[in-house]
Coordinates of C-alpha atoms in Angstrom, one line a residue:
X1 CA 0.6 -14.4 -15.0
X2 CA 1.0 -18.7 -14.1
X3 CA 4.7 -18.8 -15.1
X4 CA 5.6 -15.5 -12.7
X5 CA 3.6 -16.9 -10.0
X6 CA 5.1 -20.5 -10.5
X7 CA 8.6 -18.5 -10.5
X8 CA 8.3 -16.8 -7.7
X9 CA 7.4 -20.1 -5.4
X10 CA 10.5 -21.3 -6.5
X11 CA 12.5 -18.3 -5.2
X12 CA 10.4 -19.1 -2.0
X13 CA 11.3 -22.8 -1.6
X14 CA 15.3 -21.6 -1.3
X15 CA 15.0 -20.2 1.8
X16 CA 16.3 -17.7 2.7
X17 CA 15.4 -16.2 -0.4
X18 CA 12.6 -13.5 -0.9
X19 CA 11.2 -12.0 -4.1
X20 CA 11.9 -8.6 -5.6
X21 CA 10.3 -8.6 -8.9
X22 CA 11.2 -6.2 -11.4
X23 CA 8.5 -5.2 -14.3
X24 CA 7.3 -4.5 -16.5
X25 CA 3.7 -2.6 -15.8
X26 CA 1.4 -3.1 -12.8
X27 CA -0.3 -6.3 -13.6
X28 CA 2.3 -8.2 -12.5
X29 CA 1.9 -7.5 -8.8
X30 CA -1.3 -9.6 -9.0
X31 CA 0.5 -12.9 -9.6
X32 CA 3.3 -12.0 -7.6
X33 CA 1.5 -11.2 -4.2
X34 CA -0.9 -14.3 -5.1
X35 CA 2.1 -16.7 -5.1
X36 CA 3.4 -15.2 -2.0
X37 CA 0.4 -15.4 0.2
X38 CA -0.2 -18.7 -1.2
X39 CA 3.5 -20.1 -0.2
X40 CA 3.2 -17.9 3.2
X41 CA -0.1 -19.8 3.9
X42 CA -2.1 -16.1 4.5
X43 CA -2.4 -12.6 3.5
X44 CA -0.1 -10.1 3.7
X45 CA -0.1 -6.4 4.4
X46 CA 0.6 -4.3 1.4
X47 CA 2.6 -0.9 1.3
X48 CA 1.9 0.5 -2.6
X49 CA 3.5 3.7 -3.9
X50 CA 1.9 5.2 -6.9
X51 CA 0.5 7.7 -8.6
X52 CA -2.6 6.1 -9.9
X53 CA -4.8 3.2 -7.3
X54 CA -4.6 0.9 -10.3
X55 CA -7.6 -1.1 -8.4
X56 CA -10.4 -0.4 -11.5
X57 CA -12.6 -3.8 -11.9
X58 CA -11.1 -3.5 -15.7
X59 CA -9.4 -1.2 -18.2
X60 CA -10.5 -1.3 -21.7
X61 CA -12.2 -4.7 -20.9
X62 CA -9.1 -6.7 -19.1
X63 CA -9.7 -7.7 -15.7
X64 CA -6.1 -8.5 -15.3
X65 CA -4.5 -4.8 -16.5
X66 CA -1.5 -2.7 -15.1
X67 CA -4.9 -0.6 -13.3
X68 CA -6.5 -3.7 -12.2
X69 CA -4.3 -5.7 -10.4
X70 CA -4.8 -4.5 -6.8
X71 CA -8.8 -5.5 -7.3
X72 CA -7.9 -9.1 -7.9
X73 CA -5.4 -8.9 -4.9
X74 CA -8.4 -8.0 -2.9
X75 CA -11.2 -9.9 -4.2
X76 CA -8.6 -12.7 -4.0
X77 CA -8.3 -11.7 -0.2
X78 CA -4.7 -12.2 -0.4
X79 CA -4.2 -9.1 1.4
X80 CA -5.6 -7.8 4.6
X81 CA -4.2 -4.2 4.7
X82 CA -3.4 -2.2 1.2
X83 CA -1.9 1.4 1.9
X84 CA -1.8 3.6 -1.1
X85 CA 0.2 6.3 -1.2
X86 CA 1.3 9.1 -3.6
X87 CA -2.3 8.9 -5.2
X88 CA -3.0 11.5 -7.6
X89 CA -4.7 10.3 -10.4
X90 CA -7.9 8.8 -9.5
X91 CA -11.4 8.7 -10.8
X92 CA -14.8 8.2 -8.6
X93 CA -14.6 4.6 -9.2
X94 CA -10.9 4.3 -8.2
X95 CA -12.5 5.7 -4.7
X96 CA -15.3 4.0 -4.6
X97 CA -13.2 0.5 -5.0
X98 CA -11.2 1.9 -2.6
X99 CA -14.1 1.8 0.1
X100 CA -15.5 -1.1 -1.2
X101 CA -12.2 -3.2 -0.4
X102 CA -11.2 -1.0 2.8
X103 CA -8.0 0.3 1.0
X104 CA -6.2 3.2 3.2
X105 CA -5.9 5.8 0.2
X106 CA -3.2 8.9 0.8
X107 CA -3.6 11.2 -2.0
X108 CA -0.7 13.8 -2.8
X109 CA -3.4 16.5 -1.7
X110 CA -3.1 15.9 1.8
X111 CA 0.6 14.2 1.9
X112 CA 2.0 17.5 4.0
X113 CA -0.6 16.4 7.0
X114 CA -0.1 12.5 6.4
X115 CA 3.6 12.5 5.8
X116 CA 4.3 11.7 10.1
X117 CA 2.2 8.9 9.7
X118 CA 3.2 7.5 6.5
X119 CA 7.1 8.2 7.7
X120 CA 6.5 5.8 11.0
X121 CA 4.4 2.8 9.7
X122 CA 4.0 -0.4 11.4
X123 CA 2.6 -3.1 9.1
X124 CA 2.3 -7.0 8.9
X125 CA 1.7 -7.6 12.5
X126 CA -0.8 -10.4 12.8
X127 CA -0.6 -11.7 9.1
X128 CA 2.1 -13.6 7.2
X129 CA 4.6 -10.0 6.1
X130 CA 4.6 -7.0 4.6
X131 CA 5.1 -6.7 0.5
X132 CA 5.6 -3.6 -0.8
X133 CA 5.2 -2.6 -4.4
X134 CA 6.7 0.6 -6.0
X135 CA 5.2 2.0 -9.0
X136 CA 8.2 4.3 -10.2
X137 CA 5.4 7.2 -11.0
X138 CA 4.9 7.9 -7.7
X139 CA 7.9 10.0 -7.7
X140 CA 7.3 13.5 -9.3
X141 CA 8.2 13.6 -13.1
X142 CA 11.0 15.8 -12.0
X143 CA 12.7 13.0 -10.3
X144 CA 12.0 10.0 -12.6
X145 CA 10.9 11.2 -16.1
X146 CA 10.9 7.5 -17.7
X147 CA 7.9 6.1 -16.9
X148 CA 4.5 6.0 -19.2
X149 CA 1.7 7.8 -17.3
X150 CA 3.4 10.9 -16.1
X151 CA 1.5 12.8 -13.5
X152 CA 3.0 15.6 -11.8
X153 CA 2.9 16.7 -7.9
X154 CA 4.3 13.4 -6.7
X155 CA 6.8 12.1 -4.1
X156 CA 10.0 13.3 -4.2
X157 CA 12.8 10.5 -3.8
X158 CA 13.6 11.9 -0.2
X159 CA 9.8 10.9 0.8
X160 CA 9.8 7.6 -1.0
X161 CA 13.3 6.5 1.3
X162 CA 12.0 8.4 4.4
X163 CA 8.8 6.0 4.0
X164 CA 10.8 2.6 3.3
X165 CA 13.8 3.3 5.8
X166 CA 11.2 4.1 8.6
X167 CA 8.6 1.4 8.0
X168 CA 8.3 -1.5 10.7
X169 CA 7.6 -4.8 9.7
X170 CA 9.3 -8.0 8.3
X171 CA 9.0 -7.4 4.3
X172 CA 8.6 -11.1 2.7
X173 CA 8.6 -9.6 -1.1
X174 CA 8.9 -6.6 -3.2
X175 CA 8.1 -5.1 -6.7
X176 CA 9.4 -2.0 -8.7
X177 CA 7.4 -1.9 -12.0
X178 CA 6.4 0.7 -14.6
X179 CA 9.8 2.0 -15.1
X180 CA 10.1 3.0 -19.4
X181 CA 13.3 3.1 -21.0
X182 CA 11.7 4.7 -24.1
X183 CA 11.0 7.4 -22.5
X184 CA 14.1 8.4 -20.0
X185 CA 15.8 10.7 -22.0
X186 CA 17.4 12.6 -19.5
X187 CA 20.9 10.8 -19.6
X188 CA 19.1 7.7 -18.1
X189 CA 17.8 9.6 -14.7
X190 CA 15.1 7.4 -13.9
X191 CA 17.2 4.0 -14.7
X192 CA 19.8 5.6 -11.9
X193 CA 16.6 6.4 -9.7
X194 CA 14.7 3.1 -10.5
X195 CA 17.9 1.0 -9.5
X196 CA 18.5 3.1 -6.3
X197 CA 14.9 1.8 -5.6
X198 CA 15.8 -1.8 -6.4
X199 CA 19.2 -1.2 -4.1
X200 CA 16.7 0.1 -1.1
X201 CA 14.4 -2.6 -1.4
X202 CA 17.3 -5.4 -1.4
X203 CA 18.4 -4.1 1.6
X204 CA 15.3 -3.3 3.5
X205 CA 14.1 -7.2 2.6
X206 CA 17.3 -8.7 3.7
X207 CA 17.4 -7.2 7.2

């Protein structure tokens, strides 16, 4: 994690470069966000697209696991707002942790009601910018089966693109995580989807 953080800071020293980090699992988001916040001198707003909240205190005894990255981010004060979109696998602890940290959790069961809000987000005012974290499993497995933790009932690719395209804010960094090529059995379909997400984020960051 220290290597990841220092690498991110090195990239940010080369103005106007901004980091777009490819996972790996979601544990990488903690050192990346920490480094971005420390380098910029304050917290960011985070848009987190995922089937899972990844805000548990620990997973299998590991407080730095892929399921705990956003708990560490919020504990460290590296984010002001954390919006989690696409959630459809969450326990009572996940909801309690969300309330504890003031997280805005948007579950798929209410997506049709929340769609207009989520497709017209304005983030980053009064902080150091916006960080976007995309777990490929935010997408329904019909679009992206090559992930480790498949959860049916997710976002369509167009849903994600609409959210990203319409987001207003200065995107200072991003990550794309949890693509698992060993499970990408449909002619590299998920790889193509993940590559498209990387391209769209690159365009969003470079504006």
